[in-house]
Amino acid sequence: MDDLEKGDKGSQSSTADKGAQALTQQVLRLYGVGFAMILVCAELEWERFLVTFKVLDGFLGRGLLQAFEALLTLELTLQHGVKEGTTDFDKSLQLYRTVAGVSLLVCSAFYIIGGILCFGRIRKARYKREAERLRVQEDLAETERKRNELRGLLAMYSNE
């Protein structure tokens, strides 16, 4: 009877461990989705978002967040693993997750290297130059509009 109780407790413990592991995986997946949405907002350079999360405006911050997301993806993929008797769909899904994680890790390496080499300053200078060009273009259009208006007035007064 003692062995039966031990076996029963062992199976309950195993079931509890599996339940805790499944819950941990689900929580990690939710964190992964949340961080992925943050990365998408940063990559779209949504101004309102970047004002809130200043660290993601730079290359280094984005690179570190992408590296974290990549490692989170790879951890979930490697933790799940391919077991004997799994379907082709499960195998292809694991391959997709692995490729996605490694790709994100490579992209994060480029961002981190770019942050170390100060590519962010080059990007900001380019954005400032583009904004200045657009402002000058608008000023030129406004000046042309005023010039045409004044020519019309001059023509009207010269006809009188």
PDB file of C-alpha atoms in Angstrom:
ATOM      1  CA  MET A   1       0.000   0.000   0.000  1.00  0.00           C
ATOM      2  CA  ASP A   2       2.933   2.261   0.686  1.00  0.00           C
ATOM      3  CA  ASP A   3       4.248   1.762  -2.855  1.00  0.00           C
ATOM      4  CA  LEU A   4       0.808   2.478  -4.281  1.00  0.00           C
ATOM      5  CA  GLU A   5       0.597   5.773  -2.408  1.00  0.00           C
ATOM      6  CA  LYS A   6       4.101   6.752  -3.563  1.00  0.00           C
ATOM      7  CA  GLY A   7       3.229   5.932  -7.179  1.00  0.00           C
ATOM      8  CA  ASP A   8      -0.005   7.899  -6.914  1.00  0.00           C
ATOM      9  CA  LYS A   9       1.800  10.918  -5.428  1.00  0.00           C
ATOM     10  CA  GLY A  10       4.462  10.678  -8.145  1.00  0.00           C
ATOM     11  CA  SER A  11       1.864  10.815 -10.905  1.00  0.00           C
ATOM     12  CA  GLN A  12       0.131  13.761  -9.204  1.00  0.00           C
ATOM     13  CA  SER A  13       3.455  15.539  -8.916  1.00  0.00           C
ATOM     14  CA  SER A  14       4.224  14.816 -12.582  1.00  0.00           C
ATOM     15  CA  THR A  15       0.824  16.158 -13.611  1.00  0.00           C
ATOM     16  CA  ALA A  16       1.315  19.267 -11.483  1.00  0.00           C
ATOM     17  CA  ASP A  17       4.765  19.825 -13.037  1.00  0.00           C
ATOM     18  CA  LYS A  18       3.320  19.503 -16.535  1.00  0.00           C
ATOM     19  CA  GLY A  19       0.544  21.952 -15.664  1.00  0.00           C
ATOM     20  CA  ALA A  20       3.018  24.457 -14.239  1.00  0.00           C
ATOM     21  CA  GLN A  21       5.246  24.072 -17.300  1.00  0.00           C
ATOM     22  CA  ALA A  22       2.272  24.612 -19.639  1.00  0.00           C
ATOM     23  CA  LEU A  23       1.250  27.717 -17.692  1.00  0.00           C
ATOM     24  CA  THR A  24       4.815  29.048 -17.833  1.00  0.00           C
ATOM     25  CA  GLN A  25       4.906  28.509 -21.593  1.00  0.00           C
ATOM     26  CA  GLN A  26       1.618  30.353 -22.052  1.00  0.00           C
ATOM     27  CA  VAL A  27       2.805  33.288 -19.951  1.00  0.00           C
ATOM     28  CA  LEU A  28       6.058  33.443 -21.929  1.00  0.00           C
ATOM     29  CA  ARG A  29       4.087  33.397 -25.183  1.00  0.00           C
ATOM     30  CA  LEU A  30       1.940  36.297 -23.958  1.00  0.00           C
ATOM     31  CA  TYR A  31       5.073  38.233 -23.035  1.00  0.00           C
ATOM     32  CA  GLY A  32       6.455  37.428 -26.483  1.00  0.00           C
ATOM     33  CA  VAL A  33       3.346  38.785 -28.192  1.00  0.00           C
ATOM     34  CA  GLY A  34       3.453  41.932 -26.058  1.00  0.00           C
ATOM     35  CA  PHE A  35       7.112  42.593 -26.797  1.00  0.00           C
ATOM     36  CA  ALA A  36       6.499  41.873 -30.491  1.00  0.00           C
ATOM     37  CA  MET A  37       3.785  44.552 -30.560  1.00  0.00           C
ATOM     38  CA  ILE A  38       6.193  46.979 -28.889  1.00  0.00           C
ATOM     39  CA  LEU A  39       8.800  46.150 -31.547  1.00  0.00           C
ATOM     40  CA  VAL A  40       6.296  46.706 -34.361  1.00  0.00           C
ATOM     41  CA  CYS A  41       5.368  50.123 -32.955  1.00  0.00           C
ATOM     42  CA  ALA A  42       9.050  51.019 -32.656  1.00  0.00           C
ATOM     43  CA  GLU A  43       9.825  49.869 -36.198  1.00  0.00           C
ATOM     44  CA  LEU A  44       6.899  51.840 -37.590  1.00  0.00           C
ATOM     45  CA  GLU A  45       8.423  54.813 -35.746  1.00  0.00           C
ATOM     46  CA  TRP A  46       5.082  55.822 -34.320  1.00  0.00           C
ATOM     47  CA  GLU A  47       5.955  59.214 -32.878  1.00  0.00           C
ATOM     48  CA  ARG A  48       3.545  59.059 -29.947  1.00  0.00           C
ATOM     49  CA  PHE A  49       4.954  55.675 -28.963  1.00  0.00           C
ATOM     50  CA  LEU A  50       8.598  56.728 -29.301  1.00  0.00           C
ATOM     51  CA  VAL A  51       7.980  59.736 -27.047  1.00  0.00           C
ATOM     52  CA  THR A  52       6.785  57.321 -24.352  1.00  0.00           C
ATOM     53  CA  PHE A  53       9.586  54.796 -24.876  1.00  0.00           C
ATOM     54  CA  LYS A  54      12.613  57.014 -25.594  1.00  0.00           C
ATOM     55  CA  VAL A  55      15.055  54.099 -25.318  1.00  0.00           C
ATOM     56  CA  LEU A  56      13.534  52.480 -28.431  1.00  0.00           C
ATOM     57  CA  ASP A  57      14.309  55.570 -30.506  1.00  0.00           C
ATOM     58  CA  GLY A  58      17.946  54.497 -30.639  1.00  0.00           C
ATOM     59  CA  PHE A  59      19.506  51.552 -32.409  1.00  0.00           C
ATOM     60  CA  LEU A  60      20.947  50.022 -29.251  1.00  0.00           C
ATOM     61  CA  GLY A  61      17.606  49.924 -27.414  1.00  0.00           C
ATOM     62  CA  ARG A  62      15.822  48.358 -30.364  1.00  0.00           C
ATOM     63  CA  GLY A  63      18.615  45.852 -30.834  1.00  0.00           C
ATOM     64  CA  LEU A  64      18.507  44.747 -27.210  1.00  0.00           C
ATOM     65  CA  LEU A  65      14.719  44.383 -27.256  1.00  0.00           C
ATOM     66  CA  GLN A  66      14.913  42.386 -30.492  1.00  0.00           C
ATOM     67  CA  ALA A  67      17.603  40.165 -28.984  1.00  0.00           C
ATOM     68  CA  PHE A  68      15.402  39.562 -25.944  1.00  0.00           C
ATOM     69  CA  GLU A  69      12.442  38.684 -28.180  1.00  0.00           C
ATOM     70  CA  ALA A  70      14.638  36.359 -30.265  1.00  0.00           C
ATOM     71  CA  LEU A  71      15.945  34.547 -27.204  1.00  0.00           C
ATOM     72  CA  LEU A  72      12.423  34.261 -25.831  1.00  0.00           C
ATOM     73  CA  THR A  73      11.261  32.741 -29.130  1.00  0.00           C
ATOM     74  CA  LEU A  74      14.181  30.339 -29.285  1.00  0.00           C
ATOM     75  CA  GLU A  75      13.716  29.322 -25.640  1.00  0.00           C
ATOM     76  CA  LEU A  76      10.075  28.445 -26.239  1.00  0.00           C
ATOM     77  CA  THR A  77      11.020  26.530 -29.382  1.00  0.00           C
ATOM     78  CA  LEU A  78      13.837  24.571 -27.797  1.00  0.00           C
ATOM     79  CA  GLN A  79      11.877  23.978 -24.595  1.00  0.00           C
ATOM     80  CA  HIS A  80       9.013  22.390 -26.521  1.00  0.00           C
ATOM     81  CA  GLY A  81      11.270  20.221 -28.686  1.00  0.00           C
ATOM     82  CA  VAL A  82      10.255  17.621 -31.240  1.00  0.00           C
ATOM     83  CA  LYS A  83       9.065  14.429 -29.619  1.00  0.00           C
ATOM     84  CA  GLU A  84       8.716  11.004 -31.155  1.00  0.00           C
ATOM     85  CA  GLY A  85       5.454  10.624 -33.038  1.00  0.00           C
ATOM     86  CA  THR A  86       4.823  14.307 -33.662  1.00  0.00           C
ATOM     87  CA  THR A  87       3.144  15.356 -36.864  1.00  0.00           C
ATOM     88  CA  ASP A  88       4.797  17.036 -39.800  1.00  0.00           C
ATOM     89  CA  PHE A  89       2.894  20.183 -38.906  1.00  0.00           C
ATOM     90  CA  ASP A  90       4.518  20.284 -35.454  1.00  0.00           C
ATOM     91  CA  LYS A  91       7.939  19.758 -37.001  1.00  0.00           C
ATOM     92  CA  SER A  92       7.418  22.494 -39.567  1.00  0.00           C
ATOM     93  CA  LEU A  93       6.055  24.828 -36.883  1.00  0.00           C
ATOM     94  CA  GLN A  94       9.159  24.261 -34.775  1.00  0.00           C
ATOM     95  CA  LEU A  95      11.359  24.895 -37.817  1.00  0.00           C
ATOM     96  CA  TYR A  96       9.466  28.133 -38.527  1.00  0.00           C
ATOM     97  CA  ARG A  97       9.881  29.283 -34.927  1.00  0.00           C
ATOM     98  CA  THR A  98      13.586  28.463 -34.986  1.00  0.00           C
ATOM     99  CA  VAL A  99      14.131  30.347 -38.249  1.00  0.00           C
ATOM    100  CA  ALA A 100      12.132  33.315 -36.948  1.00  0.00           C
ATOM    101  CA  GLY A 101      14.136  33.399 -33.717  1.00  0.00           C
ATOM    102  CA  VAL A 102      17.493  33.171 -35.463  1.00  0.00           C
ATOM    103  CA  SER A 103      16.464  35.822 -38.028  1.00  0.00           C
ATOM    104  CA  LEU A 104      15.403  38.166 -35.263  1.00  0.00           C
ATOM    105  CA  LEU A 105      18.672  37.511 -33.455  1.00  0.00           C
ATOM    106  CA  VAL A 106      20.635  38.425 -36.608  1.00  0.00           C
ATOM    107  CA  CYS A 107      18.578  41.615 -37.055  1.00  0.00           C
ATOM    108  CA  SER A 108      19.198  42.532 -33.431  1.00  0.00           C
ATOM    109  CA  ALA A 109      22.934  42.065 -33.987  1.00  0.00           C
ATOM    110  CA  PHE A 110      22.789  44.563 -36.861  1.00  0.00           C
ATOM    111  CA  TYR A 111      20.902  47.040 -34.670  1.00  0.00           C
ATOM    112  CA  ILE A 112      23.352  46.627 -31.789  1.00  0.00           C
ATOM    113  CA  ILE A 113      26.349  47.061 -34.093  1.00  0.00           C
ATOM    114  CA  GLY A 114      24.637  50.087 -35.653  1.00  0.00           C
ATOM    115  CA  GLY A 115      24.065  51.524 -32.192  1.00  0.00           C
ATOM    116  CA  ILE A 116      27.702  51.022 -31.254  1.00  0.00           C
ATOM    117  CA  LEU A 117      28.808  52.683 -34.522  1.00  0.00           C
ATOM    118  CA  CYS A 118      26.412  55.630 -33.903  1.00  0.00           C
ATOM    119  CA  PHE A 119      24.204  55.071 -36.949  1.00  0.00           C
ATOM    120  CA  GLY A 120      21.374  56.665 -34.982  1.00  0.00           C
ATOM    121  CA  ARG A 121      22.999  60.070 -35.229  1.00  0.00           C
ATOM    122  CA  ILE A 122      23.343  59.683 -38.985  1.00  0.00           C
ATOM    123  CA  ARG A 123      19.666  58.728 -39.230  1.00  0.00           C
ATOM    124  CA  LYS A 124      18.579  61.693 -37.100  1.00  0.00           C
ATOM    125  CA  ALA A 125      20.688  64.096 -39.186  1.00  0.00           C
ATOM    126  CA  ARG A 126      19.084  62.696 -42.335  1.00  0.00           C
ATOM    127  CA  TYR A 127      15.592  63.120 -40.857  1.00  0.00           C
ATOM    128  CA  LYS A 128      16.400  66.712 -39.869  1.00  0.00           C
ATOM    129  CA  ARG A 129      17.682  67.456 -43.360  1.00  0.00           C
ATOM    130  CA  GLU A 130      14.536  65.947 -44.899  1.00  0.00           C
ATOM    131  CA  ALA A 131      12.289  67.921 -42.528  1.00  0.00           C
ATOM    132  CA  GLU A 132      14.179  71.113 -43.391  1.00  0.00           C
ATOM    133  CA  ARG A 133      13.805  70.367 -47.112  1.00  0.00           C
ATOM    134  CA  LEU A 134      10.048  69.889 -46.695  1.00  0.00           C
ATOM    135  CA  ARG A 135       9.766  73.126 -44.711  1.00  0.00           C
ATOM    136  CA  VAL A 136      11.676  75.070 -47.385  1.00  0.00           C
ATOM    137  CA  GLN A 137       9.508  73.497 -50.078  1.00  0.00           C
ATOM    138  CA  GLU A 138       6.359  74.634 -48.239  1.00  0.00           C
ATOM    139  CA  ASP A 139       7.813  78.123 -47.825  1.00  0.00           C
ATOM    140  CA  LEU A 140       8.574  78.248 -51.539  1.00  0.00           C
ATOM    141  CA  ALA A 141       5.015  77.212 -52.396  1.00  0.00           C
ATOM    142  CA  GLU A 142       3.659  79.882 -50.037  1.00  0.00           C
ATOM    143  CA  THR A 143       5.951  82.501 -51.599  1.00  0.00           C
ATOM    144  CA  GLU A 144       4.801  81.469 -55.091  1.00  0.00           C
ATOM    145  CA  ARG A 145       1.168  81.774 -54.008  1.00  0.00           C
ATOM    146  CA  LYS A 146       1.773  85.271 -52.611  1.00  0.00           C
ATOM    147  CA  ARG A 147       3.703  86.248 -55.743  1.00  0.00           C
ATOM    148  CA  ASN A 148       0.816  85.186 -57.997  1.00  0.00           C
ATOM    149  CA  GLU A 149      -1.628  87.045 -55.771  1.00  0.00           C
ATOM    150  CA  LEU A 150       0.478  90.212 -55.976  1.00  0.00           C
ATOM    151  CA  ARG A 151       0.773  89.884 -59.770  1.00  0.00           C
ATOM    152  CA  GLY A 152      -3.010  89.637 -59.982  1.00  0.00           C
ATOM    153  CA  LEU A 153      -3.377  92.783 -57.886  1.00  0.00           C
ATOM    154  CA  LEU A 154      -0.763  94.581 -59.969  1.00  0.00           C
ATOM    155  CA  ALA A 155      -2.527  93.598 -63.174  1.00  0.00           C
ATOM    156  CA  MET A 156      -5.856  94.776 -61.760  1.00  0.00           C
ATOM    157  CA  TYR A 157      -4.443  98.162 -60.736  1.00  0.00           C
ATOM    158  CA  SER A 158      -2.527  98.649 -63.993  1.00  0.00           C
ATOM    159  CA  ASN A 159      -5.759  98.106 -65.986  1.00  0.00           C
ATOM    160  CA  GLU A 160      -7.520 100.931 -64.149  1.00  0.00           C
TER     161      GLU A 160
END
